[in-house]
Short mmCIF file of C-alpha atoms and ligand atoms in Angstrom, two decimals:
data_model
loop_
_atom_site.label_atom_id
_atom_site.label_comp_id
_atom_site.label_asym_id
_atom_site.label_seq_id
_atom_site.Cartn_x
_atom_site.Cartn_y
_atom_site.Cartn_z
CA MET A 29 84.53 101.35 110.33
CA PRO A 30 86.91 102.81 112.82
CA GLU A 31 86.98 106.52 112.34
CA LEU A 32 89.52 109.05 113.43
CA PRO A 33 87.84 109.31 116.81
CA GLU A 34 88.08 105.73 117.45
CA VAL A 35 91.55 105.50 116.41
CA GLU A 36 92.62 108.58 118.65
CA VAL A 37 90.48 106.87 121.61
CA THR A 38 92.59 103.49 120.75
CA ARG A 39 95.67 105.57 121.31
CA MET A 40 94.72 106.90 124.27
CA GLY A 41 93.78 103.56 125.33
CA ILE A 42 96.79 101.84 124.68
CA ALA A 43 99.57 104.66 125.19
CA PRO A 44 99.91 103.89 129.08
CA HIS A 45 100.08 100.25 128.53
CA VAL A 46 102.98 100.47 125.79
CA GLU A 47 104.72 103.88 126.14
CA GLY A 48 108.24 103.24 127.67
CA ARG A 49 107.63 99.50 127.31
CA THR A 50 110.02 96.92 125.97
CA ILE A 51 108.56 94.44 123.14
CA GLU A 52 109.94 91.13 124.40
CA ARG A 53 108.70 89.86 121.07
CA MET A 54 106.26 90.16 118.22
CA VAL A 55 104.25 87.29 117.11
CA VAL A 56 102.41 87.23 113.55
CA ARG A 57 99.80 84.40 113.37
CA GLN A 58 98.08 85.93 109.97
CA PRO A 59 100.71 88.29 107.92
CA GLN A 60 98.35 88.57 105.09
CA LEU A 61 96.64 91.82 106.11
CA ARG A 62 95.83 94.67 103.53
CA TRP A 63 99.42 94.53 102.71
CA ARG A 64 101.72 91.56 103.83
CA ILE A 65 103.39 92.27 107.18
CA GLU A 66 107.39 92.26 106.39
CA PRO A 67 108.99 89.42 107.85
CA ALA A 68 111.94 91.53 109.19
CA LEU A 69 109.65 93.75 111.44
CA ILE A 70 109.70 90.63 113.58
CA LYS A 71 113.37 90.88 114.14
CA HIS A 72 113.45 94.62 114.13
CA LEU A 73 110.79 94.65 117.19
CA LYS A 74 112.59 92.11 119.38
CA ASN A 75 113.47 93.87 122.50
CA ALA A 76 112.51 97.32 120.86
CA GLN A 77 111.37 100.10 123.31
CA ILE A 78 108.37 101.99 122.62
CA MET A 79 109.01 105.86 123.12
CA GLN A 80 105.51 107.36 122.28
CA THR A 81 102.56 107.09 120.27
CA ALA A 82 100.88 109.48 117.90
CA ARG A 83 98.39 109.52 115.04
CA ARG A 84 98.13 110.50 111.85
CA GLY A 85 94.84 110.28 110.14
CA LYS A 86 93.76 106.76 110.84
CA TYR A 87 97.30 105.30 111.19
CA LEU A 88 98.39 105.10 114.81
CA ALA A 89 102.14 105.50 115.17
CA LEU A 90 104.33 103.93 117.78
CA PHE A 91 107.81 105.34 117.72
CA CYS A 92 110.51 102.48 118.41
CA ALA A 93 113.96 102.37 119.59
CA CYS A 94 115.21 98.99 118.32
CA ALA A 95 117.92 96.78 120.22
CA ASP A 96 119.95 96.93 116.95
CA GLY A 97 120.23 100.68 117.13
CA VAL A 98 117.47 101.26 114.55
CA ARG A 99 114.87 103.86 115.12
CA GLY A 100 111.72 103.52 113.35
CA VAL A 101 107.87 103.81 113.47
CA LEU A 102 105.37 101.18 113.85
CA LEU A 103 102.37 102.26 111.60
CA ILE A 104 98.93 100.54 112.46
CA HIS A 105 95.82 101.09 110.34
CA LEU A 106 92.73 99.31 111.62
CA GLY A 107 90.91 99.11 108.34
CA MET A 108 87.22 98.12 108.31
CA SER A 109 87.35 95.95 111.35
CA GLY A 110 90.44 96.09 113.14
CA SER A 111 90.78 96.86 116.80
CA LEU A 112 93.68 96.84 119.40
CA ARG A 113 93.55 95.63 123.13
CA VAL A 114 95.66 95.01 126.13
CA VAL A 115 95.36 91.43 127.17
CA GLN A 116 97.38 89.46 130.15
CA ASN A 117 100.20 87.27 128.39
CA ASN A 118 98.23 84.11 129.35
CA ILE A 119 95.12 84.86 127.41
CA ALA A 120 94.97 82.50 124.42
CA PRO A 121 94.19 84.04 120.93
CA GLN A 122 91.18 83.95 119.65
CA LYS A 123 89.74 83.72 116.21
CA HIS A 124 91.09 86.82 114.02
CA ASP A 125 93.56 87.66 116.46
CA HIS A 126 96.31 88.09 113.92
CA VAL A 127 99.59 89.80 115.41
CA ASP A 128 100.71 90.38 119.49
CA TRP A 129 103.29 92.34 120.89
CA VAL A 130 104.31 90.81 124.16
CA PHE A 131 105.47 92.77 126.78
CA ALA A 132 106.94 91.61 130.32
CA THR A 133 103.55 91.95 131.89
CA HIS A 134 101.10 92.02 128.93
CA THR A 135 100.09 91.78 125.39
CA LEU A 136 98.85 94.32 122.74
CA ARG A 137 96.83 92.31 120.55
CA TYR A 138 95.62 93.16 117.11
CA HIS A 139 92.28 91.69 116.08
CA ASP A 140 90.96 92.13 112.54
CA PRO A 141 88.12 89.97 111.16
CA ARG A 142 88.30 91.29 107.53
CA ARG A 143 91.61 91.86 107.54
CA PHE A 144 91.93 95.34 105.50
CA GLY A 145 94.00 96.67 108.26
CA ALA A 146 97.85 97.10 107.94
CA VAL A 147 100.98 96.82 110.32
CA LEU A 148 103.80 98.55 108.50
CA TRP A 149 107.33 99.81 109.34
CA HIS A 150 108.99 103.28 108.64
CA ASP A 151 112.49 103.29 109.13
CA LEU A 152 113.56 106.98 110.27
CA ALA A 153 116.65 106.58 108.33
CA ASP A 154 114.53 106.92 105.23
CA GLY A 155 113.03 110.30 106.65
CA ASP A 156 110.40 111.96 108.31
CA TRP A 157 107.66 109.16 109.20
CA GLN A 158 104.68 111.42 107.71
CA ALA A 159 106.56 111.36 104.24
CA HIS A 160 105.70 107.54 104.18
CA PRO A 161 104.14 106.65 101.10
CA ARG A 162 100.73 105.55 102.87
CA LEU A 163 100.71 109.27 104.73
CA ARG A 164 102.23 111.73 102.60
CA GLY A 165 98.99 111.95 100.38
CA LEU A 166 96.79 112.63 103.41
CA GLY A 167 94.86 115.75 103.78
CA ILE A 168 95.81 118.01 107.24
CA GLU A 169 94.50 117.30 110.22
CA PRO A 170 91.06 118.52 111.31
CA PHE A 171 92.90 119.94 114.89
CA ASP A 172 95.80 121.72 112.78
CA ALA A 173 95.89 125.34 113.15
CA ARG A 174 95.96 125.94 109.37
CA PHE A 175 92.42 124.38 108.94
CA ASP A 176 90.23 127.50 108.78
CA GLY A 177 87.74 128.74 106.53
CA ALA A 178 90.33 130.40 104.23
CA TYR A 179 92.09 127.05 103.66
CA ILE A 180 88.81 125.31 102.93
CA TYR A 181 87.70 127.95 100.63
CA GLN A 182 90.87 128.04 98.77
CA VAL A 183 91.16 123.97 98.27
CA THR A 184 87.55 123.59 97.46
CA ARG A 185 87.93 126.00 94.22
CA SER A 186 88.68 123.48 91.88
CA ILE A 187 86.73 120.59 93.30
CA LYS A 188 83.34 119.94 91.32
CA GLN A 189 82.50 116.76 93.24
CA ALA A 190 79.79 117.03 95.83
CA ILE A 191 81.06 118.28 99.05
CA LYS A 192 79.77 115.01 100.97
CA VAL A 193 82.11 112.95 98.78
CA SER A 194 84.89 115.49 98.71
CA LEU A 195 84.92 115.45 102.72
CA LEU A 196 85.29 111.52 102.41
CA SER A 197 88.18 111.66 100.04
CA GLY A 198 90.48 112.74 102.52
CA LYS A 199 92.48 114.88 100.51
CA TRP A 200 92.07 117.98 101.99
CA VAL A 201 91.05 117.18 105.43
CA VAL A 202 91.46 113.73 107.11
CA GLY A 203 89.16 111.99 109.72
CA VAL A 204 85.67 113.22 108.20
CA GLY A 205 84.15 109.41 107.44
CA ASN A 206 80.67 108.69 106.55
CA ILE A 207 79.04 109.30 109.68
CA TYR A 208 80.62 112.48 110.45
CA ALA A 209 80.23 113.82 106.88
CA SER A 210 76.46 113.85 107.10
CA GLU A 211 76.55 115.13 110.79
CA VAL A 212 78.48 118.07 109.93
CA LEU A 213 76.92 119.02 106.89
CA PHE A 214 73.61 119.33 108.83
CA LEU A 215 75.18 121.36 111.55
CA CYS A 216 76.55 123.75 108.53
CA GLY A 217 73.35 123.75 106.80
CA ILE A 218 74.80 122.73 103.78
CA HIS A 219 73.47 120.18 101.30
CA PRO A 220 75.23 117.20 100.56
CA GLU A 221 75.04 117.12 97.02
CA LYS A 222 76.28 120.86 96.77
CA PRO A 223 79.60 120.97 94.69
CA ALA A 224 82.70 121.64 96.81
CA CYS A 225 83.96 124.69 94.48
CA ALA A 226 80.12 126.40 95.10
CA LEU A 227 80.52 126.58 99.05
CA THR A 228 80.55 130.12 100.26
CA ARG A 229 83.13 131.70 102.43
CA ALA A 230 80.56 131.43 105.51
CA GLU A 231 80.06 127.86 104.58
CA CYS A 232 83.58 127.15 104.65
CA ARG A 233 84.00 129.16 107.92
CA LYS A 234 81.16 126.90 109.54
CA LEU A 235 83.05 123.53 108.19
CA ALA A 236 86.41 124.77 109.82
CA GLN A 237 84.40 125.15 113.10
CA HIS A 238 82.12 122.18 112.96
CA ILE A 239 84.45 119.55 111.69
CA PRO A 240 86.83 119.91 114.54
CA ALA A 241 84.20 120.38 117.24
CA LEU A 242 82.09 117.53 116.28
CA LEU A 243 85.34 115.28 116.13
CA LYS A 244 86.56 116.51 119.34
CA SER A 245 83.33 115.60 121.03
CA ALA A 246 83.19 112.06 119.49
CA ILE A 247 86.57 111.60 121.04
CA GLU A 248 85.42 112.92 124.05
CA ARG A 249 82.66 110.49 124.15
CA GLY A 250 85.11 107.63 123.48
CA GLY A 251 84.28 106.75 119.93
CA SER A 252 81.23 106.15 117.90
CA THR A 253 78.69 103.55 117.24
CA LEU A 254 80.67 101.03 115.48
CA LYS A 255 79.65 97.54 116.10
CA ASP A 256 83.29 96.08 115.65
CA PHE A 257 84.83 98.52 118.14
CA VAL A 258 86.32 96.81 121.13
CA ASN A 259 87.50 99.02 124.06
CA SER A 260 91.37 98.74 124.46
CA ASP A 261 90.65 97.41 128.15
CA GLY A 262 89.23 94.38 126.58
CA ASN A 263 85.57 95.23 127.31
CA THR A 264 83.29 95.08 124.19
CA GLY A 265 81.16 98.28 123.97
CA TYR A 266 80.36 101.10 121.83
CA PHE A 267 79.76 104.82 122.64
CA GLN A 268 76.49 106.21 121.23
CA MET A 269 76.50 109.34 119.88
CA ASN A 270 73.49 111.30 119.36
CA PHE A 271 72.95 111.81 115.70
CA ASN A 272 70.78 114.41 114.08
CA VAL A 273 70.55 112.83 110.77
CA TYR A 274 72.88 110.00 110.70
CA ASP A 275 70.89 106.51 110.18
CA ARG A 276 67.46 108.48 110.71
CA ALA A 277 65.80 108.20 107.64
CA ASP A 278 62.34 109.43 107.44
CA GLN A 279 62.26 110.51 111.21
CA PRO A 280 61.76 114.03 111.84
CA CYS A 281 64.52 116.21 111.69
CA VAL A 282 65.50 117.64 115.23
CA ARG A 283 65.19 121.36 114.08
CA CYS A 284 62.09 121.48 111.45
CA LYS A 285 60.41 117.97 111.85
CA THR A 286 60.90 117.61 108.18
CA PRO A 287 61.29 113.66 107.68
CA ILE A 288 65.19 113.18 107.06
CA THR A 289 66.11 112.15 103.44
CA ARG A 290 68.64 109.29 102.63
CA ILE A 291 70.31 109.19 99.30
CA VAL A 292 73.31 107.32 98.06
CA GLN A 293 76.50 109.08 96.99
CA ALA A 294 79.68 107.39 95.68
CA GLN A 295 77.91 103.98 97.12
CA ARG A 296 77.66 105.52 100.76
CA ALA A 297 74.66 106.53 102.38
CA THR A 298 73.93 110.21 103.06
CA TYR A 299 71.46 111.47 105.44
CA PHE A 300 70.27 115.10 105.45
CA CYS A 301 67.36 117.56 106.03
CA ALA A 302 66.03 118.96 102.80
CA GLN A 303 64.64 122.01 104.34
CA CYS A 304 67.51 122.87 106.86
CA GLN A 305 70.30 121.98 103.89
CA LYS A 306 69.94 123.95 101.12
ZN1 LIG B 16 65.32 120.26 109.24
#
């Protein structure tokens, strides 16, 4: 599943090819993604200019100035298996290439075998884009200045859930997916089954430090180990992070040599060192 770093890398990858460009037309071959693509979107985006790109959680946002004067935001979510890439206009679509945004010289193509992704529209006349129903419940960004130890301590006081599960919920911070949750808890020396409300102030400070640092380093490496990740240049390939615990069951801990433990929490695999994480 593309996690926040892959989405940010996708944004950085497509930005030079879409910002300031005019969409000649949008082609929808399969409207039935997680939510059905509104047919009106095709009309809206005809000759719309993309002003800039942004990201909120795992949503990509393309700010559009439409030919009919409407200003809106095209929201794209990659779901479980979605990817965007830039291809030449004469490249025929392949299976699962559901949507194209065609520019004068190239095409932005959305590919999604499992179709859990989304292509949505927010008309800016309806208010701030971050107030869109799919975005307004999201936790704050890990790179937000407000994301500090005091914030984490405060928001976790009422959360009895295990910290690993609570991190994955995205309710108080976005972007910590399954891989990064295991990794960050190892870096902080926190047991994944510890109730969030039992975190000490010192542990909260460690989380506030390691979460953005880990995600930033993943973005810098160009993404994670995602099998479905397709580079926005059209090259398949993924970037191997050196994980400390993730997917390392029974292998020795990099710090203390204790075999890494694998457990399942809320149907998701968790990896940790029982010695280093108390
Ligand atoms: Zn260890």
